[in-house]
Amino acid sequence: MTTRTVYLKDVPFDEAWRSFRSALEGINRWEAGESETVPLDEALGRVTAEPIWAKISSPHYHAAAMDGFALRAADTFEASDRSPSQLSKEQIEPVDTGDALPDWADAIVPIEAVEIVGDRESILLRAAIHPWSNVRAMGEDMVATEMILPAGHQLRPVDLGAAAGSGHDQLVVRRKPRVAVIPTGSELVPPGTIPKPGQIIEYNSLVLAAQLEKWGAAPTRLPVVRDSLEEIRAAVSKAAGEFDLILLNAGSSAGSEDHSAAVVESLGELLVHGVAIRPGHPVILGMVNHEVPIIGVPGYPASAALTGEIFVQPLIRRWLGLPESDKRQIEAVLTRKVHSSLGDDEYLRVSVGMVGDRTVAAPLSRGAGVITSLVRADGIVEIPAGIQGYAAGTHVQVRLYRSPEEIERTILAIGSHDLTLDLIAQELAIRGTRLSSASVGSLGGLVALARGEAHVAGSHLLDPQTGEYNLSYIRKHLPETKVMVVGLVRRWQGLILGAGNPKGIESLKDLAREDVIFVNRQRGAGTRVLLDYQLAKQKLDSEAIHGYGREEFTHLAVAAAIATGRADCGLGIQAAAAALKLDFLPLFSERYDLVIPEEHYQSRLLEPMLEVLASDQFAGEVDKLSGYELERPGEVLAELG
Amino acid sequence: MTTRTVYLKDVPFDEAWRSFRSALEGINRWEAGESETVPLDEALGRVTAEPIWAKISSPHYHAAAMDGFALRAADTFEASDRSPSQLSKEQIEPVDTGDALPDWADAIVPIEAVEIVGDRESILLRAAIHPWSNVRAMGEDMVATEMILPAGHQLRPVDLGAAAGSGHDQLVVRRKPRVAVIPTGSELVPPGTIPKPGQIIEYNSLVLAAQLEKWGAAPTRLPVVRDSLEEIRAAVSKAAGEFDLILLNAGSSAGSEDHSAAVVESLGELLVHGVAIRPGHPVILGMVNHEVPIIGVPGYPASAALTGEIFVQPLIRRWLGLPESDKRQIEAVLTRKVHSSLGDDEYLRVSVGMVGDRTVAAPLSRGAGVITSLVRADGIVEIPAGIQGYAAGTHVQVRLYRSPEEIERTILAIGSHDLTLDLIAQELAIRGTRLSSASVGSLGGLVALARGEAHVAGSHLLDPQTGEYNLSYIRKHLPETKVMVVGLVRRWQGLILGAGNPKGIESLKDLAREDVIFVNRQRGAGTRVLLDYQLAKQKLDSEAIHGYGREEFTHLAVAAAIATGRADCGLGIQAAAAALKLDFLPLFSERYDLVIPEEHYQSRLLEPMLEVLASDQFAGEVDKLSGYELERPGEVLAELG
């Protein structure tokens, strides 16, 4: 076991990158590039290593562009409707499209434009033919010796045609860089395994290899290596003899089982250990045997994938002779305040949509471990070092992962999450519209609507005074906005219980039992409002409930507390119980509505969603969920404002 | 031999498409889609056939997010800098990142934040720890039963990670449709062959297969079939038993050797023969055995590739359960008047660039046989049936093949073409800038600059009065514009002669010989101006020259006339002679300059071009060309306006 070390230092990104690039200078395969010859039918997507020059012209002869007759244009100059010209057998020659123009001829008349006299002996023309009519002149398409495509061009389907047409049957392209991806860690288990606590499903190598493949490299995923300095050293040393680049995953930090830095140091040069970026700062850059670059990729999945984008992609593009990647940027309004570390460049993942005429960017989870933050991300906002963050409402530049057209076809839903939103998302996807949803609780959703940050909010807020859903809350939080309350479903709320209900809990009354520990939801959550309403209605004292003061922020957190034995029960929806294979006691049926400002309700963007809500297909899907029934889906239940 | 038929009729695109789609209804594999299960490491780019639901949560336990100690937060609430709390061995448990949180604990303190007392027996804390600090709560990333991705989603690298992390090691994806591409034609020869007149290099199947691969299908290129009704019928009939879709290339027109329609009719149903689109109207849509759709693809290469985009791509996307393709459209100003057939939808290929603050679209060759029109195209302008064309200056919608960022980094060059422009394009490509050039002759280039349609014009216009290049022409055609004349090269003009100079031509004087036939360039061409200037200087009479009145529009057309024996000589540049392996007699060295409006000369867009002109690399490349020498490249030779 090595002793713990600290980072050499977190160097700024530009400095790290500069030192890595200068280490690559003088290494032939990284400097000049290597090429190989591939047949045309394997060249799609490859990058030309040299310009493609036409070897032959296309057409390579004067060619008939129509079925008809070759002739001398001069023989037709007198022809008119009133006095047609008759051309004899000797003056014409029948040709099909693509035939060579006879030497003596200079035009083609199409078959449709002539009358054939006698037994094809001669033809009659009623209009003059211009010289070179219906002839594809030699070189019309490509001229021998002309440059068809430059070097450094990624080959598309039509390019292959142009290469073939100008005389090639193979092309010289950049060799794909061979990249080894080495996962390390004694805690890793393969995908498909049911992991024990402390075990981690190894999928970073899957993501890195897929990125490499997409960017034009040839990745190889090597077997997982245990957390042993010697074994990792052996694996890296072997890979250095076979690959052009090594990605060593995890162990790049400074923990007791982090060996990457020591391995790189012992086999070559440790250039950088720690880069001032978030997520992903424990990055290692180095050279093995002074010729094979190695990148120590952090272990958290979002960090690993972003390290791929930030460090690996430019390296692959450099190898292939391509200019730096396109940065499609658009301006958007940040929906929430974001603090950022002064010392680091931060890569903030955001979802993006057009609400009215504003493009808004909503920050997603910043956790380095949250791979779904990248799955859900529509783009990245870079917050450079030296900036402590941005206020809500700041105009920021977003580097997009999706096309602006996809962004324009995105419905932003916010508020309380419900399973049926997933079903709607699925039906919308088929119709070419995206539903991007964020869970901030019912009240949070109304506040977001008021701020113009979303099109739709899911809400199940019960008014304890009136027993009515949502209306009084909307009046309070969206006083100035014309809003539609649109029906969706009723769903069962109930008690989530340990599997098999070991404490024999039968109703809300049991919450006050001495031997029962409860776990609560936060104030403002629709479920908390419901609990307090029902307690009051049944005249139960919340102070008698053990654990009433312990608040969790999601249905699942409540279920997790029960699954791990920290509590015996909590109020929530059936899906959360099902997720962790817990028991569920249904108690109250509640309404879950969609709140939609009229401006969006009327918009073309939302049309397909309203279609979905009214469809038999959607009704059928909801029917399959247990604990749900439709509640006038898509109907306007109330209009406010 | 079958008798010639005419098109059934050219039906409008929408009608053709509708009848094709309704024929697919009821055919199971086209209606419902077929799926297959693939391991995660083969799933990149595949399309999900069903939603991906999380099988397990991630993390699937409460996990330590840092190396440090697990503890109860309540034990630290009193801790402060002044009175640190000491926690005993029994109150803490050392954990590494990723370890499970012990049941009794509810927070982690990072190793960096504690002082270790004695031999790791206890720790000292100087600040309180909040409950759940540095803990990744169960389900932080994904919650079991939650929908991770919808059906109909094309899988990206991070999606594979999310699928693995939520418990999957394989996914159900749409099976790739198997598509047969059958080339037909007795005149076809394979790529790499030197074709004889009348022979055609078969590359449509290469382009179609590459398109299919790119769009997510599984193409098979079948062997070329001769123009025989029986043989084509046999090939199609066999393919119908093995494939989901058949593309039958060429023979879709109505010529004597066009058998496609008859084949489709004899094996099933001929739905459409002829669609009102240009290029590509001889399209066939049909069904073989009432279950396998077949598309008769026109033979001209630009038509074939566009038929792929218009008919085949939407079919493949339909099979895969994807919504219709993105149509990235931008508005641009058309540079030239375009006539269009009233009855047809026309797909006009255009090059696109930003000149100042205008986006301009310049029509490219409309020839159905010109594959380079697609190679060079930045987008397509659809001119719907019912419109006879657009005037120059019309604002049109362009469906882009490239990203708007690439368009912004495109330098539009127009005017006389020269080989060195290809070299500049190559050097610019390395620098991430595109040079898109159009040949319209020197004078045409100046006119285009005046109209704001390009950034740069190549020009070699000699003023016969002054013997000076370009200046007087610029004064005349760009009187209002501040313009820089930038040096590039001197190049040799001379007489292009038959191989081996069979007529023994030695100077311009020989043009007047009785046995010599000349071929001329059009008025306004720099080469024509040069000829007339030299004839006058040498006091030679143009009327004595046989063929002086026959005008061609390019250097190559002149060379082609000589190569095919239609003429004995013509004035042109050495490259044109070399292209057709002809002799060349150098006579005059002429200047070829770049004309650049000051507005663009100063722009960031042109910076890399001026860098290239000044580079040793470029000088070295020009040195390799015969007949060229550099003439103060990149230097401002004159400022006008």
Coordinates of N, CA and C in Angstrom, one line a residue, chain A residues 436-538:
Chain A
S436 N -38.8 17.4 -21.8 CA -37.7 17.4 -20.9 C -38.2 17.8 -19.5
S437 N -38.1 16.9 -18.5 CA -38.8 17.3 -17.3 C -37.8 17.3 -16.1
A438 N -38.1 18.3 -15.2 CA -37.3 18.5 -14.0 C -38.2 18.4 -12.8
S439 N -37.7 17.7 -11.7 CA -38.4 17.5 -10.5 C -38.0 18.6 -9.5
V440 N -38.9 19.5 -9.1 CA -38.6 20.5 -8.1 C -39.8 20.6 -7.1
G441 N -40.7 19.6 -7.2 CA -41.9 19.7 -6.3 C -42.9 20.5 -6.9
S442 N -44.2 20.3 -6.5 CA -45.3 21.1 -7.1 C -45.2 22.6 -7.0
L443 N -44.8 23.0 -5.8 CA -44.8 24.5 -5.6 C -43.6 25.1 -6.4
G444 N -42.5 24.4 -6.4 CA -41.4 24.8 -7.2 C -41.7 25.0 -8.7
G445 N -42.6 24.1 -9.1 CA -43.0 24.1 -10.5 C -43.8 25.4 -10.8
L446 N -44.7 25.7 -9.9 CA -45.6 26.9 -10.1 C -44.7 28.2 -10.1
V447 N -43.7 28.2 -9.2 CA -42.8 29.3 -9.2 C -42.0 29.4 -10.5
A448 N -41.5 28.3 -11.0 CA -40.8 28.3 -12.3 C -41.7 28.8 -13.4
L449 N -42.9 28.4 -13.4 CA -43.9 28.9 -14.5 C -43.9 30.4 -14.4
A450 N -44.1 30.9 -13.2 CA -44.2 32.4 -13.0 C -43.0 33.1 -13.5
R451 N -41.8 32.4 -13.4 CA -40.6 33.0 -13.9 C -40.3 32.8 -15.4
G452 N -41.3 32.1 -16.1 CA -41.1 31.9 -17.5 C -40.0 30.9 -17.8
E453 N -39.9 29.8 -17.0 CA -38.8 28.9 -17.2 C -39.3 27.6 -17.7
A454 N -40.5 27.4 -17.9 CA -41.1 26.1 -18.4 C -42.4 26.3 -19.1
H455 N -42.8 25.3 -19.8 CA -44.1 25.4 -20.5 C -45.2 24.8 -19.6
V456 N -44.9 23.8 -18.8 CA -45.9 22.9 -18.2 C -45.4 22.6 -16.8
A457 N -46.3 22.6 -15.8 CA -45.9 22.2 -14.4 C -46.9 21.1 -14.0
G458 N -46.3 20.0 -13.5 CA -47.1 18.9 -12.9 C -47.4 19.3 -11.4
S459 N -48.6 19.2 -10.9 CA -48.9 19.7 -9.6 C -50.0 18.9 -8.9
H460 N -49.8 18.6 -7.7 CA -50.8 17.9 -6.9 C -50.9 18.6 -5.5
L461 N -51.2 19.9 -5.5 CA -51.2 20.6 -4.2 C -52.7 20.8 -3.7
L462 N -52.9 20.1 -2.6 CA -54.2 20.2 -2.0 C -54.4 21.4 -1.1
D463 N -55.5 22.1 -1.2 CA -55.7 23.2 -0.3 C -56.4 22.7 1.0
P464 N -55.8 22.7 2.1 CA -56.4 22.1 3.3 C -57.7 22.9 3.7
Q465 N -57.8 24.1 3.4 CA -59.0 24.9 3.7 C -60.2 24.4 2.9
T466 N -59.9 24.2 1.6 CA -61.1 23.9 0.7 C -61.2 22.5 0.3
G467 N -60.1 21.7 0.5 CA -60.1 20.3 0.0 C -59.9 20.3 -1.6
E468 N -59.6 21.4 -2.2 CA -59.5 21.6 -3.6 C -58.1 21.5 -4.1
Y469 N -57.8 21.0 -5.3 CA -56.5 20.9 -5.8 C -56.0 22.2 -6.5
N470 N -54.8 22.6 -6.3 CA -54.0 23.5 -7.1 C -54.5 24.9 -7.2
L471 N -55.8 25.2 -7.3 CA -56.3 26.5 -7.7 C -55.8 27.6 -6.8
S472 N -55.9 27.4 -5.5 CA -55.6 28.6 -4.6 C -54.0 28.8 -4.7
Y473 N -53.3 27.8 -4.9 CA -51.8 27.9 -5.1 C -51.5 28.7 -6.3
I474 N -52.2 28.4 -7.4 CA -52.0 29.1 -8.7 C -52.3 30.5 -8.5
R475 N -53.5 30.8 -7.9 CA -53.9 32.2 -7.7 C -52.8 33.0 -7.0
K476 N -52.2 32.3 -6.0 CA -51.2 33.0 -5.2 C -49.9 33.2 -6.0
H477 N -49.4 32.2 -6.7 CA -48.1 32.2 -7.2 C -48.1 32.7 -8.7
L478 N -49.2 32.6 -9.4 CA -49.2 33.1 -10.8 C -50.4 34.1 -10.9
P479 N -50.4 35.1 -10.1 CA -51.5 36.0 -10.1 C -51.7 36.8 -11.4
E480 N -50.7 37.0 -12.1 CA -50.7 37.8 -13.3 C -50.9 37.0 -14.6
T481 N -50.8 35.7 -14.5 CA -50.7 34.9 -15.7 C -52.0 34.2 -16.0
K482 N -52.4 34.2 -17.3 CA -53.6 33.4 -17.7 C -53.1 32.0 -17.8
V483 N -53.8 31.1 -17.0 CA -53.3 29.7 -16.8 C -54.5 28.7 -17.0
M484 N -54.2 27.6 -17.7 CA -55.1 26.5 -17.8 C -54.7 25.4 -16.8
V485 N -55.7 24.9 -16.1 CA -55.4 23.6 -15.3 C -56.0 22.5 -16.2
V486 N -55.1 21.6 -16.6 CA -55.5 20.5 -17.5 C -55.5 19.2 -16.8
G487 N -56.5 18.4 -16.9 CA -56.6 17.2 -16.2 C -55.6 16.2 -16.7
L488 N -55.2 15.3 -15.8 CA -54.3 14.2 -16.2 C -54.8 12.9 -15.5
V489 N -54.4 12.7 -14.2 CA -54.7 11.4 -13.6 C -55.1 11.7 -12.1
R490 N -55.7 10.6 -11.5 CA -55.8 10.5 -10.1 C -54.8 9.3 -9.7
R491 N -54.1 9.5 -8.6 CA -53.2 8.4 -8.3 C -53.3 8.1 -6.8
W492 N -52.9 7.0 -6.3 CA -53.0 6.6 -4.9 C -51.8 7.0 -4.2
Q493 N -52.0 7.8 -3.1 CA -50.9 8.0 -2.1 C -51.2 7.0 -1.0
G494 N -50.1 6.6 -0.3 CA -50.3 5.6 0.8 C -49.1 5.5 1.6
L495 N -49.1 4.5 2.5 CA -47.9 4.3 3.3 C -47.0 3.3 2.6
I496 N -45.7 3.7 2.5 CA -44.7 2.8 2.1 C -44.2 2.0 3.3
L497 N -44.1 0.7 3.2 CA -43.8 -0.1 4.4 C -42.7 -1.1 4.1
G498 N -42.1 -1.6 5.1 CA -41.1 -2.6 4.9 C -41.7 -3.8 4.2
A499 N -40.9 -4.5 3.5 CA -41.4 -5.7 2.7 C -42.0 -6.7 3.7
G500 N -43.2 -7.1 3.4 CA -44.0 -8.0 4.3 C -44.7 -7.3 5.4
N501 N -44.5 -5.9 5.5 CA -45.1 -5.1 6.6 C -44.8 -5.7 8.0
P502 N -43.6 -5.8 8.3 CA -43.2 -6.4 9.6 C -43.8 -5.8 10.8
K503 N -44.1 -4.5 10.8 CA -44.7 -3.9 12.0 C -46.2 -3.9 12.0
G504 N -46.8 -4.6 11.0 CA -48.3 -4.7 10.9 C -49.0 -3.4 10.9
I505 N -48.6 -2.4 10.1 CA -49.2 -1.1 10.1 C -50.4 -1.2 9.2
E506 N -51.6 -0.6 9.7 CA -52.8 -0.8 9.0 C -53.5 0.5 8.6
S507 N -53.1 1.6 9.2 CA -53.7 2.9 8.9 C -52.8 4.1 9.4
L508 N -53.3 5.3 9.2 CA -52.5 6.5 9.6 C -52.4 6.5 11.2
K509 N -53.4 5.9 11.8 CA -53.4 5.9 13.3 C -52.2 5.2 13.9
D510 N -51.7 4.2 13.1 CA -50.6 3.4 13.6 C -49.3 4.2 13.7
L511 N -49.2 5.4 13.0 CA -48.0 6.2 13.0 C -47.7 6.7 14.4
A512 N -48.7 6.7 15.3 CA -48.4 7.2 16.6 C -47.9 6.1 17.6
R513 N -47.9 4.9 17.0 CA -47.4 3.8 17.9 C -46.0 4.0 18.3
E514 N -45.7 3.5 19.6 CA -44.3 3.7 20.2 C -43.3 3.0 19.3
D515 N -43.6 1.8 18.8 CA -42.6 1.0 18.1 C -42.5 1.4 16.6
V516 N -43.2 2.4 16.1 CA -43.1 2.8 14.7 C -42.4 4.1 14.5
I517 N -41.4 4.0 13.6 CA -40.6 5.2 13.2 C -41.0 5.6 11.8
F518 N -41.4 6.9 11.7 CA -41.9 7.5 10.5 C -40.8 8.3 9.8
V519 N -40.9 8.5 8.5 CA -40.0 9.4 7.8 C -40.9 10.3 6.9
N520 N -40.6 11.6 7.0 CA -41.5 12.6 6.4 C -41.0 13.2 5.2
R521 N -41.8 14.0 4.4 CA -41.4 14.8 3.3 C -41.2 16.2 3.7
Q522 N -40.5 17.0 2.9 CA -40.2 18.4 3.3 C -41.5 19.2 3.2
R523 N -41.5 20.3 3.9 CA -42.6 21.3 3.8 C -42.7 21.8 2.4
G524 N -43.9 22.0 1.8 CA -44.1 22.5 0.5 C -44.3 21.3 -0.5
A525 N -43.9 20.1 -0.2 CA -44.2 19.0 -1.0 C -45.7 18.7 -1.0
G526 N -46.3 18.3 -2.1 CA -47.7 18.0 -2.2 C -48.0 16.9 -1.2
T527 N -47.1 15.9 -1.1 CA -47.3 14.8 -0.2 C -47.4 15.2 1.3
R528 N -46.5 16.1 1.6 CA -46.5 16.7 3.0 C -47.8 17.4 3.3
V529 N -48.3 18.2 2.4 CA -49.5 18.9 2.5 C -50.7 17.9 2.7
L530 N -50.7 16.9 1.9 CA -51.7 15.8 2.1 C -51.6 15.2 3.4
L531 N -50.5 14.8 3.9 CA -50.3 14.2 5.2 C -50.9 15.1 6.3
D532 N -50.5 16.3 6.3 CA -50.9 17.3 7.4 C -52.5 17.4 7.3
Y533 N -53.0 17.5 6.1 CA -54.4 17.6 5.9 C -55.2 16.4 6.5
Q534 N -54.7 15.2 6.2 CA -55.3 14.0 6.7 C -55.2 13.8 8.2
L535 N -54.0 14.2 8.7 CA -53.8 14.1 10.1 C -54.8 15.0 10.9
A536 N -55.0 16.2 10.3 CA -55.9 17.2 11.0 C -57.4 16.6 10.9
K537 N -57.7 16.1 9.7 CA -59.0 15.6 9.4 C -59.3 14.4 10.4
Q538 N -58.3 13.5 10.6 CA -58.5 12.4 11.5 C -58.2 12.7 12.9

